[in-house]
């Protein structure tokens, strides 16, 4: 069966790719490739600890005893799998622009390929779509054969309404465990950008690793509307409209847009939230390299 | 207060709001476009729109104002420069001199001016604070309306009835007259004086105009506006300085000197047209020198026609010289022997000239002769005879009058103009044995060929000696008793004196007068009709039956000539006329008077120079040919704000362009 949001060419490339969270311990159910907060059986040595009653004698480091004449036990970093939540914004603004690949479609591709990488390395992937409410979700196990379920899930497209990040926040707080990884794939079309940043900060502080993928169409960056003077209508709320000479305000708009992106980047990065600016005009591989390599 | 000349344009004033309507319509019809980051656009607009809206409003208002002022400009606004209670006293000076009869566009300048004034006054009938005084001027001033009167139909009729004259122009005198009146009235309150002069700015002696200003009107406290309405003529004015027609056998020669105006002396082309026979029209370039046409004409045929200095000038009527030359046989001839004035050199004694002349006893008395006071013999009939022994040969020629006088060869041209039938012979040194130029009379020519000047006892070069004074009559003497004119039979000898008063006797008008006197007294020469007359000259002509202009079909008798009684005729228009009376038909040529021909157009600068010493005199010029009544209208009633409006429109247009094009970048 041919799925819309997958390409063999990209998958071939992704086979070689490993996604690894740096400086972040996760809490998984199964052994995996990610560092666990717990110590246990593993090859990766963490530290020595003075022997206490009840410790396994096998763990005593005899070489240290020879030098110090005290019992020390070796502790190893336990490795576990990752539980990832991919939140895809399916609001009406994500279905912009018309006539070429929409932000939603581009986001679906991202969900598809990130899921593939994570599943490939034994991580658990959950896909949730939302606009002002949680529209639907897909919970998978860390098995590769679940990838086709994700593709089928994405195949069923949803054109949502206005975005409301409250539902995303509520869901994360209530249902997502600590030490999980959350991808937020959205266009961040909201004038309450300070509120969004605060919300994300709280999630991060809760102990969830957060990666924000800000998907933007090039026309949104440049305000390229193909008309000089026009009535600009809100995609999400058509009751809002302004009449303007696009050429006149283009430069000012671009400046404002840069400031908005800069605000998100600075605010989120300083709070250990990864922020990636995704330009839909670029090849998806290029964006995936950055996101999965976490450069 | 503003008065609109073309009120009809004001109906278009609502069009001024067109930019606002277009702006609103344009806003409504823009395309709808969906966009995501609307909040960013709104944020930008919140910063940008207030300024942008102000600029937009200013631009739309400027556009409205531009249309508004264009409509206002087209409706010719006149802004009263003074409160309406002030009275504008307008002098209208109309030049009716002869030069104003020249035609432009099939109308004379005078008619054109009248039409112009009538149109102007008809427009001014609504102007309640305007009073007009009409003054007609040529070389004198004629006040048509003694007092300032309101503009009404009666005044317009008065102007229509104004007649042209044949007199010269004295523009200075007319303006001086008006300025004097203005000075008298300058202390009157609520009165503003303006002078509107309708003239062709043609003056006869241009140079004299520069010294127009008189001390009596050199200063006045208030500003006086003076405006000249004139037909703008940029071309040169050319005229004939001198024209002589002569015929020897069948060869006709028309000698002429053509001159351009005093300022420009350039190359000209002359054309000859002879009316009564076929002749190739010749063109000759003239360079301010004597030039001539020569052509063959039957001896029995009379000639009439004209020479034209072709300048493509509207004043070309003046540049036509008409001539009529009647071939008639002279009954008697006068021989003038010219004694070259080389005797002046090196001699200081009056006795030299009449070295051997024995002076007769004669009682002289002072008498007026041709406005010159001279000593004449008391008994004019009793002449004292003196002998000029070797001139006996002349006695055989009883039908010849021989005049010997000291003079210059060049003078003979001038004398021949006045004295028909005189043959001038230049007396030369016998040793050179030069031949003399011959006249037209064959008999006389034979006589002259036979005549040897060596027989005249010339002791020294150019010296005429009278040996036997008893046989000579003294017709005229100088104040010291020296004979001035001697006569023996048909010989007249004009003597020369070094007397202070009479040194240049030959060059005085009396010399011509004396020559005339001698010819008339002898009554031996048939009277010949002049070759041409002048416009305005009274011509004696017996029993005139009819007058017809040659070459003109539409004769209007009242305009072209006037018969005074039955014996005199005055022509008003130059040309060729056939006059019939009982004795037959006679063709006469009538030319523009030489003074009129030398009329020159005074330039604007010259007029400004003329009045430059009047500090408070504001001079303006209007070209009648352009018929810009509106401008004059504005000039009379007040300030002409049309130029200001044009500047305003330009400034607003620039502002509109800057704001609408560069405004975005500035913001």
JSON list of C-alpha atoms in Angstrom, two decimals, chain B residues 350-484:
[
{"chain": "B", "resi": 350, "resn": "UNK", "atom": "CA", "xyz": [35.78, 136.66, -52.71]},
{"chain": "B", "resi": 351, "resn": "UNK", "atom": "CA", "xyz": [37.35, 138.61, -55.52]},
{"chain": "B", "resi": 352, "resn": "UNK", "atom": "CA", "xyz": [38.92, 135.47, -56.76]},
{"chain": "B", "resi": 353, "resn": "UNK", "atom": "CA", "xyz": [35.72, 134.20, -58.13]},
{"chain": "B", "resi": 354, "resn": "UNK", "atom": "CA", "xyz": [34.85, 137.33, -59.99]},
{"chain": "B", "resi": 355, "resn": "UNK", "atom": "CA", "xyz": [38.42, 138.38, -60.44]},
{"chain": "B", "resi": 356, "resn": "UNK", "atom": "CA", "xyz": [37.93, 140.59, -63.42]},
{"chain": "B", "resi": 357, "resn": "UNK", "atom": "CA", "xyz": [34.36, 141.41, -62.78]},
{"chain": "B", "resi": 358, "resn": "UNK", "atom": "CA", "xyz": [33.57, 145.06, -62.73]},
{"chain": "B", "resi": 359, "resn": "UNK", "atom": "CA", "xyz": [30.75, 145.52, -60.32]},
{"chain": "B", "resi": 360, "resn": "UNK", "atom": "CA", "xyz": [27.80, 147.63, -61.40]},
{"chain": "B", "resi": 361, "resn": "UNK", "atom": "CA", "xyz": [26.34, 150.50, -59.46]},
{"chain": "B", "resi": 362, "resn": "UNK", "atom": "CA", "xyz": [23.10, 149.30, -58.05]},
{"chain": "B", "resi": 363, "resn": "UNK", "atom": "CA", "xyz": [20.75, 150.29, -55.30]},
{"chain": "B", "resi": 364, "resn": "UNK", "atom": "CA", "xyz": [19.93, 147.32, -53.21]},
{"chain": "B", "resi": 365, "resn": "UNK", "atom": "CA", "xyz": [17.28, 146.79, -50.62]},
{"chain": "B", "resi": 366, "resn": "UNK", "atom": "CA", "xyz": [16.59, 143.98, -48.18]},
{"chain": "B", "resi": 367, "resn": "UNK", "atom": "CA", "xyz": [13.72, 141.85, -49.26]},
{"chain": "B", "resi": 368, "resn": "UNK", "atom": "CA", "xyz": [12.33, 138.54, -48.21]},
{"chain": "B", "resi": 369, "resn": "UNK", "atom": "CA", "xyz": [12.69, 135.90, -50.79]},
{"chain": "B", "resi": 370, "resn": "UNK", "atom": "CA", "xyz": [11.58, 132.34, -50.07]},
{"chain": "B", "resi": 371, "resn": "UNK", "atom": "CA", "xyz": [11.80, 133.10, -46.34]},
{"chain": "B", "resi": 372, "resn": "UNK", "atom": "CA", "xyz": [15.39, 134.27, -46.69]},
{"chain": "B", "resi": 373, "resn": "UNK", "atom": "CA", "xyz": [16.35, 137.88, -46.35]},
{"chain": "B", "resi": 374, "resn": "UNK", "atom": "CA", "xyz": [18.44, 139.12, -49.25]},
{"chain": "B", "resi": 375, "resn": "UNK", "atom": "CA", "xyz": [19.50, 142.33, -50.83]},
{"chain": "B", "resi": 376, "resn": "UNK", "atom": "CA", "xyz": [17.76, 142.75, -54.11]},
{"chain": "B", "resi": 377, "resn": "UNK", "atom": "CA", "xyz": [17.98, 145.53, -56.72]},
{"chain": "B", "resi": 378, "resn": "UNK", "atom": "CA", "xyz": [15.40, 148.21, -56.08]},
{"chain": "B", "resi": 379, "resn": "UNK", "atom": "CA", "xyz": [14.30, 148.33, -59.64]},
{"chain": "B", "resi": 380, "resn": "UNK", "atom": "CA", "xyz": [14.29, 144.74, -60.46]},
{"chain": "B", "resi": 381, "resn": "UNK", "atom": "CA", "xyz": [13.55, 145.29, -64.14]},
{"chain": "B", "resi": 382, "resn": "UNK", "atom": "CA", "xyz": [16.56, 147.51, -64.73]},
{"chain": "B", "resi": 383, "resn": "UNK", "atom": "CA", "xyz": [19.33, 145.00, -64.69]},
{"chain": "B", "resi": 384, "resn": "UNK", "atom": "CA", "xyz": [22.89, 146.00, -64.88]},
{"chain": "B", "resi": 385, "resn": "UNK", "atom": "CA", "xyz": [24.63, 144.34, -67.72]},
{"chain": "B", "resi": 386, "resn": "UNK", "atom": "CA", "xyz": [27.97, 142.73, -67.46]},
{"chain": "B", "resi": 387, "resn": "UNK", "atom": "CA", "xyz": [29.89, 141.07, -70.17]},
{"chain": "B", "resi": 388, "resn": "UNK", "atom": "CA", "xyz": [30.96, 137.54, -70.32]},
{"chain": "B", "resi": 389, "resn": "UNK", "atom": "CA", "xyz": [32.51, 138.05, -73.74]},
{"chain": "B", "resi": 390, "resn": "UNK", "atom": "CA", "xyz": [33.40, 134.57, -74.75]},
{"chain": "B", "resi": 391, "resn": "UNK", "atom": "CA", "xyz": [29.92, 133.29, -74.14]},
{"chain": "B", "resi": 392, "resn": "UNK", "atom": "CA", "xyz": [28.54, 134.97, -77.20]},
{"chain": "B", "resi": 393, "resn": "UNK", "atom": "CA", "xyz": [27.93, 131.66, -78.78]},
{"chain": "B", "resi": 394, "resn": "UNK", "atom": "CA", "xyz": [25.07, 131.09, -76.42]},
{"chain": "B", "resi": 395, "resn": "UNK", "atom": "CA", "xyz": [23.22, 134.05, -77.77]},
{"chain": "B", "resi": 396, "resn": "UNK", "atom": "CA", "xyz": [22.33, 132.02, -80.79]},
{"chain": "B", "resi": 397, "resn": "UNK", "atom": "CA", "xyz": [20.56, 129.54, -78.69]},
{"chain": "B", "resi": 398, "resn": "UNK", "atom": "CA", "xyz": [17.63, 131.66, -77.78]},
{"chain": "B", "resi": 399, "resn": "UNK", "atom": "CA", "xyz": [15.43, 128.83, -76.50]},
{"chain": "B", "resi": 400, "resn": "UNK", "atom": "CA", "xyz": [17.98, 127.65, -73.95]},
{"chain": "B", "resi": 401, "resn": "UNK", "atom": "CA", "xyz": [18.40, 128.92, -70.47]},
{"chain": "B", "resi": 402, "resn": "UNK", "atom": "CA", "xyz": [21.89, 128.40, -69.19]},
{"chain": "B", "resi": 403, "resn": "UNK", "atom": "CA", "xyz": [22.64, 128.55, -65.51]},
{"chain": "B", "resi": 404, "resn": "UNK", "atom": "CA", "xyz": [26.18, 128.43, -64.25]},
{"chain": "B", "resi": 405, "resn": "UNK", "atom": "CA", "xyz": [26.58, 127.78, -60.57]},
{"chain": "B", "resi": 406, "resn": "UNK", "atom": "CA", "xyz": [29.13, 126.42, -58.18]},
{"chain": "B", "resi": 407, "resn": "UNK", "atom": "CA", "xyz": [28.02, 123.14, -56.76]},
{"chain": "B", "resi": 408, "resn": "UNK", "atom": "CA", "xyz": [28.69, 119.50, -56.33]},
{"chain": "B", "resi": 409, "resn": "UNK", "atom": "CA", "xyz": [27.81, 116.93, -58.92]},
{"chain": "B", "resi": 410, "resn": "UNK", "atom": "CA", "xyz": [26.06, 114.93, -56.26]},
{"chain": "B", "resi": 411, "resn": "UNK", "atom": "CA", "xyz": [23.63, 117.78, -55.65]},
{"chain": "B", "resi": 412, "resn": "UNK", "atom": "CA", "xyz": [22.19, 117.57, -59.13]},
{"chain": "B", "resi": 413, "resn": "UNK", "atom": "CA", "xyz": [20.15, 114.51, -58.24]},
{"chain": "B", "resi": 414, "resn": "UNK", "atom": "CA", "xyz": [18.41, 116.45, -55.53]},
{"chain": "B", "resi": 415, "resn": "UNK", "atom": "CA", "xyz": [17.77, 119.47, -57.76]},
{"chain": "B", "resi": 416, "resn": "UNK", "atom": "CA", "xyz": [16.41, 117.40, -60.61]},
{"chain": "B", "resi": 417, "resn": "UNK", "atom": "CA", "xyz": [13.70, 116.11, -58.32]},
{"chain": "B", "resi": 418, "resn": "UNK", "atom": "CA", "xyz": [12.35, 119.62, -57.94]},
{"chain": "B", "resi": 419, "resn": "UNK", "atom": "CA", "xyz": [13.27, 121.18, -61.25]},
{"chain": "B", "resi": 420, "resn": "UNK", "atom": "CA", "xyz": [11.99, 119.33, -64.24]},
{"chain": "B", "resi": 421, "resn": "UNK", "atom": "CA", "xyz": [13.58, 120.04, -67.58]},
{"chain": "B", "resi": 422, "resn": "UNK", "atom": "CA", "xyz": [16.92, 121.23, -66.29]},
{"chain": "B", "resi": 423, "resn": "UNK", "atom": "CA", "xyz": [20.00, 119.68, -67.81]},
{"chain": "B", "resi": 424, "resn": "UNK", "atom": "CA", "xyz": [22.97, 119.75, -65.53]},
{"chain": "B", "resi": 425, "resn": "UNK", "atom": "CA", "xyz": [26.39, 119.90, -67.11]},
{"chain": "B", "resi": 426, "resn": "UNK", "atom": "CA", "xyz": [29.49, 119.50, -65.12]},
{"chain": "B", "resi": 427, "resn": "UNK", "atom": "CA", "xyz": [32.18, 122.03, -65.94]},
{"chain": "B", "resi": 428, "resn": "UNK", "atom": "CA", "xyz": [35.51, 120.35, -66.12]},
{"chain": "B", "resi": 429, "resn": "UNK", "atom": "CA", "xyz": [39.05, 121.35, -66.67]},
{"chain": "B", "resi": 430, "resn": "UNK", "atom": "CA", "xyz": [39.62, 122.08, -70.35]},
{"chain": "B", "resi": 431, "resn": "UNK", "atom": "CA", "xyz": [42.95, 120.34, -70.33]},
{"chain": "B", "resi": 432, "resn": "UNK", "atom": "CA", "xyz": [41.32, 117.05, -69.53]},
{"chain": "B", "resi": 433, "resn": "UNK", "atom": "CA", "xyz": [38.88, 117.53, -72.41]},
{"chain": "B", "resi": 434, "resn": "UNK", "atom": "CA", "xyz": [36.33, 115.29, -70.80]},
{"chain": "B", "resi": 435, "resn": "UNK", "atom": "CA", "xyz": [33.05, 114.61, -72.47]},
{"chain": "B", "resi": 436, "resn": "UNK", "atom": "CA", "xyz": [29.88, 115.58, -70.74]},
{"chain": "B", "resi": 437, "resn": "UNK", "atom": "CA", "xyz": [26.94, 113.48, -69.92]},
{"chain": "B", "resi": 438, "resn": "UNK", "atom": "CA", "xyz": [24.14, 114.29, -72.30]},
{"chain": "B", "resi": 439, "resn": "UNK", "atom": "CA", "xyz": [20.55, 115.00, -71.59]},
{"chain": "B", "resi": 440, "resn": "UNK", "atom": "CA", "xyz": [17.49, 113.77, -73.37]},
{"chain": "B", "resi": 441, "resn": "UNK", "atom": "CA", "xyz": [16.97, 116.71, -75.71]},
{"chain": "B", "resi": 442, "resn": "UNK", "atom": "CA", "xyz": [18.66, 115.95, -79.02]},
{"chain": "B", "resi": 443, "resn": "UNK", "atom": "CA", "xyz": [18.82, 119.56, -80.09]},
{"chain": "B", "resi": 444, "resn": "UNK", "atom": "CA", "xyz": [20.45, 120.57, -76.88]},
{"chain": "B", "resi": 445, "resn": "UNK", "atom": "CA", "xyz": [22.85, 117.68, -77.09]},
{"chain": "B", "resi": 446, "resn": "UNK", "atom": "CA", "xyz": [24.01, 118.84, -80.50]},
{"chain": "B", "resi": 447, "resn": "UNK", "atom": "CA", "xyz": [24.49, 122.27, -79.12]},
{"chain": "B", "resi": 448, "resn": "UNK", "atom": "CA", "xyz": [26.51, 120.97, -76.21]},
{"chain": "B", "resi": 449, "resn": "UNK", "atom": "CA", "xyz": [28.68, 118.88, -78.46]},
{"chain": "B", "resi": 450, "resn": "UNK", "atom": "CA", "xyz": [29.39, 121.98, -80.44]},
{"chain": "B", "resi": 451, "resn": "UNK", "atom": "CA", "xyz": [29.93, 124.01, -77.38]},
{"chain": "B", "resi": 452, "resn": "UNK", "atom": "CA", "xyz": [33.47, 124.24, -76.18]},
{"chain": "B", "resi": 453, "resn": "UNK", "atom": "CA", "xyz": [33.90, 125.15, -72.61]},
{"chain": "B", "resi": 454, "resn": "UNK", "atom": "CA", "xyz": [37.31, 126.40, -73.48]},
{"chain": "B", "resi": 455, "resn": "UNK", "atom": "CA", "xyz": [35.58, 129.40, -74.93]},
{"chain": "B", "resi": 456, "resn": "UNK", "atom": "CA", "xyz": [34.63, 130.40, -71.48]},
{"chain": "B", "resi": 457, "resn": "UNK", "atom": "CA", "xyz": [37.48, 132.42, -70.25]},
{"chain": "B", "resi": 458, "resn": "UNK", "atom": "CA", "xyz": [38.74, 130.27, -67.47]},
{"chain": "B", "resi": 459, "resn": "UNK", "atom": "CA", "xyz": [41.97, 131.80, -66.26]},
{"chain": "B", "resi": 460, "resn": "UNK", "atom": "CA", "xyz": [42.42, 129.31, -63.54]},
{"chain": "B", "resi": 461, "resn": "UNK", "atom": "CA", "xyz": [40.75, 126.08, -63.12]},
{"chain": "B", "resi": 462, "resn": "UNK", "atom": "CA", "xyz": [37.03, 126.45, -62.49]},
{"chain": "B", "resi": 463, "resn": "UNK", "atom": "CA", "xyz": [37.27, 130.21, -62.59]},
{"chain": "B", "resi": 464, "resn": "UNK", "atom": "CA", "xyz": [34.63, 132.07, -64.51]},
{"chain": "B", "resi": 465, "resn": "UNK", "atom": "CA", "xyz": [35.51, 135.57, -65.42]},
{"chain": "B", "resi": 466, "resn": "UNK", "atom": "CA", "xyz": [33.12, 138.27, -66.43]},
{"chain": "B", "resi": 467, "resn": "UNK", "atom": "CA", "xyz": [34.98, 140.90, -68.39]},
{"chain": "B", "resi": 468, "resn": "UNK", "atom": "CA", "xyz": [32.23, 143.15, -69.65]},
{"chain": "B", "resi": 469, "resn": "UNK", "atom": "CA", "xyz": [29.97, 143.74, -66.76]},
{"chain": "B", "resi": 470, "resn": "UNK", "atom": "CA", "xyz": [27.91, 146.31, -68.58]},
{"chain": "B", "resi": 471, "resn": "UNK", "atom": "CA", "xyz": [26.12, 143.67, -70.55]},
{"chain": "B", "resi": 472, "resn": "UNK", "atom": "CA", "xyz": [25.14, 141.64, -67.47]},
{"chain": "B", "resi": 473, "resn": "UNK", "atom": "CA", "xyz": [22.25, 142.19, -65.13]},
{"chain": "B", "resi": 474, "resn": "UNK", "atom": "CA", "xyz": [22.71, 141.67, -61.44]},
{"chain": "B", "resi": 475, "resn": "UNK", "atom": "CA", "xyz": [19.63, 139.84, -60.26]},
{"chain": "B", "resi": 476, "resn": "UNK", "atom": "CA", "xyz": [20.75, 139.29, -56.72]},
{"chain": "B", "resi": 477, "resn": "UNK", "atom": "CA", "xyz": [23.59, 140.60, -54.58]},
{"chain": "B", "resi": 478, "resn": "UNK", "atom": "CA", "xyz": [25.18, 139.67, -51.33]},
{"chain": "B", "resi": 479, "resn": "UNK", "atom": "CA", "xyz": [24.91, 142.05, -48.44]},
{"chain": "B", "resi": 480, "resn": "UNK", "atom": "CA", "xyz": [28.27, 143.63, -49.25]},
{"chain": "B", "resi": 481, "resn": "UNK", "atom": "CA", "xyz": [27.14, 144.33, -52.80]},
{"chain": "B", "resi": 482, "resn": "UNK", "atom": "CA", "xyz": [28.82, 141.42, -54.47]},
{"chain": "B", "resi": 483, "resn": "UNK", "atom": "CA", "xyz": [26.55, 140.15, -57.25]},
{"chain": "B", "resi": 484, "resn": "UNK", "atom": "CA", "xyz": [25.07, 136.77, -56.40]}
]
